[in-house]
C-alpha angles and dihedrals in degrees: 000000000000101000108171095184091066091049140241088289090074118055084135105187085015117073101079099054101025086094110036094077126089125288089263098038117124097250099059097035088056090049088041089049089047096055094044099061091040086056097054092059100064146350117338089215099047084047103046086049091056092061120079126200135310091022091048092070082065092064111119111246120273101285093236118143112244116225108193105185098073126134091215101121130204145154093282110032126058116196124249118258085241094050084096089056094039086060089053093042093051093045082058100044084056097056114107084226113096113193094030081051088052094052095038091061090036082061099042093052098049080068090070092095091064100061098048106037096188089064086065101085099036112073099185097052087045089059092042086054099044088053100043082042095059102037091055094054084042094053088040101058099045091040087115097087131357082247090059091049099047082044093054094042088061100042087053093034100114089040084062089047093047093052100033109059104132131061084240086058094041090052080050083061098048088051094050089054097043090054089046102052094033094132105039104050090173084063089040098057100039088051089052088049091051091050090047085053091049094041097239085129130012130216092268102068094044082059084052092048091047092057102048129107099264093041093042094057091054086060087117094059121086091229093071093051087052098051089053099045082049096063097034091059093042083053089051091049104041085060096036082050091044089055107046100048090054090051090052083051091053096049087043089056098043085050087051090046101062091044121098101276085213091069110035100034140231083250090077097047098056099042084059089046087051088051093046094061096056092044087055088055094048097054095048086047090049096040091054095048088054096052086051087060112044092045081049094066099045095047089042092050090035098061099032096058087036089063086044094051093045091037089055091039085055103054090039091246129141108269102214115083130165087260094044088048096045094044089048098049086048100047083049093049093051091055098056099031088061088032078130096066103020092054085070089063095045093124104040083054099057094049099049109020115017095051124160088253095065114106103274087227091062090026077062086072098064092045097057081040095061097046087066091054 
């Protein structure tokens, strides 16, 4: 019935019921989806005036970037204690100079604690709040383009090293930009992928970001799932990368060895035994990080539907809900579209995610997982 080559004109059978489910339901998600991605191809404005209520309380919000940290009052908004730190900070992520510029917001941060007391004696929480500050007066200043904002992210790039050094600091990151780009989850997930690719953040903590509370709670919305297809693929090619290159090293060495060494040269040879080394180390870094991830998710999805699942048994509700239906069909999703690399970690997986004490309705997934292996 939602035929979206015919336009939205056109939900015959449908337009008296497609808005009376839930938020999450089926009906409304597919309308909500729908809008989203019109609204990326052109102008918000033109868009939203071409819906007409009720279907216009399903637009997406205005994709403009929030920047939480202004000093602009009014009735309803107070501003933050570190909005007086976030206008000198801006001022300095705007000087030519580069290092003077480094050491400037270096300096600027470390007053932080000034201005809220109660971070001075917690470490952790001071550096959480230096990251997320920063990327938040970063991204503010190149939200004009996508190419202002990747220009800026590598000019700032060892900035970002140098903070974030710890996956606690790195999930501060992934907060700051999730609060940034709340509303434009296109934005959101290009610039992600751009910090994965620069190694500000690693796959692992965007695991960690997509499990928390306030992602969790979004399940039901197609940027999540993106965002989690996307890092999965760039795992599976680091390693497939990894690999191949080193097998391409081997073959070239093999080829050199069995020339005259006269005329080739020992030189060569240990130059690709050199690189070969340090092949060797970056396959078994990026096969393990793969591994991580992969056993991440299914623990991760595991628990979390298995609390659904007890938590509904338990008050005597119906378990499936929109957002238990559309996590489950995504979590399987996830396990037979990479069958390829997960059925190398069968068996890890059996012994320390897919126990018998998981729920049989979730433990249902890895069967039909393992029929297409």
């Amino acid at each position: 019935p939602y035929n979206t080559s015919t336009g939205l004109s056109h939900f015959t059978g449908c337009r008296s019921n497609c808005l009376s489910g839930p938020p999450d339901g089926p009906g409304i998600q597919f309308i909500t989806r729908v809008f989203e991605k019109c609204a990326r191809l052109g102008c918000y404005d033109v868009f939203s005036e071409l819906i007409q209520p009720p279907f216009s309380t399903l637009l997406p919000p205005e994709p403009l970037p929030v920047f939480k940290y202004t000093l602009e009052e009014d009735e309803f908004v107070t501003p933050l204690p570190e909005c007086t730190v976030a206008t000198q900070l801006l001022e300095a992520i705007k000087e030519k100079k580069e290092k003077k510029t480094f050491e400037h917001l270096t300096s600027i941060l470390d007053t932080l604690s000034s201005v809220q007391p109660e971070l001075e004696n917690d470490r952790d929480k001071l550096c959480d709040a230096k990251v997320s500050l920063l990327t938040h007066c970063v991204l503010h200043v190149s939200s004009k383009t996508i190419s202002h904002s990747f220009m800026a992210l590598h000019k700032f790039r060892p900035l970002f090293l140098e903070l974030a050094k710890t996956d606690e600091t790195k999930l501060a990151v992934l907060k700051a930009l999730a609060e940034f780009y709340t509303n434009n989850p296109q934005v959101h997930a290009i610039i992600l992928d751009k910090l994965i690719r620069s190694q500000v953040v690693d796959a692992m903590v965007v695991v960690n970001w997509l499990f928390l509370p306030t992602t969790v709670q979004d399940f039901h919305k197609q940027y999540v799932w993106d965002i989690l297809e996307s890092t999965v693929q760039k795992t599976n090619a680091a390693y497939h990368s990894a690999t191949k290159e080193l097998a391409e090293t081997k073959d070239k060495l093999t080829k050199v060895s069995h020339l005259d060494e006269v005329a080739m040269g020992s030189e060569e040879r240990q130059e690709l035994e050199a690189k070969i080394d340090e092949l060797e180390d970056r396959v078994d870094e990026s096969e393990k990080m793969q591994k991580d991830v992969y056993l991440s998710l299914c623990q991760r999805f595991i628990s979390l539907l298995g609390d659904h699942l007890a938590r509904c048994d338990q008050q005597g509700s119906d378990y499936e809900s929109p957002w238990f239906q559309s996590t489950l069909d995504n979590f399987r999703q996830l396990l037979i579209k990479n069958y390829t690399q997960l059925g190398q970690y069968t068996t890890l997986l059996e012994s320390l995610a897919f126990t018998p004490n998981v729920d049989y309705r979730v433990l249902e997934i890895f069967q039909q997982f393992q029929a297409v292996l």
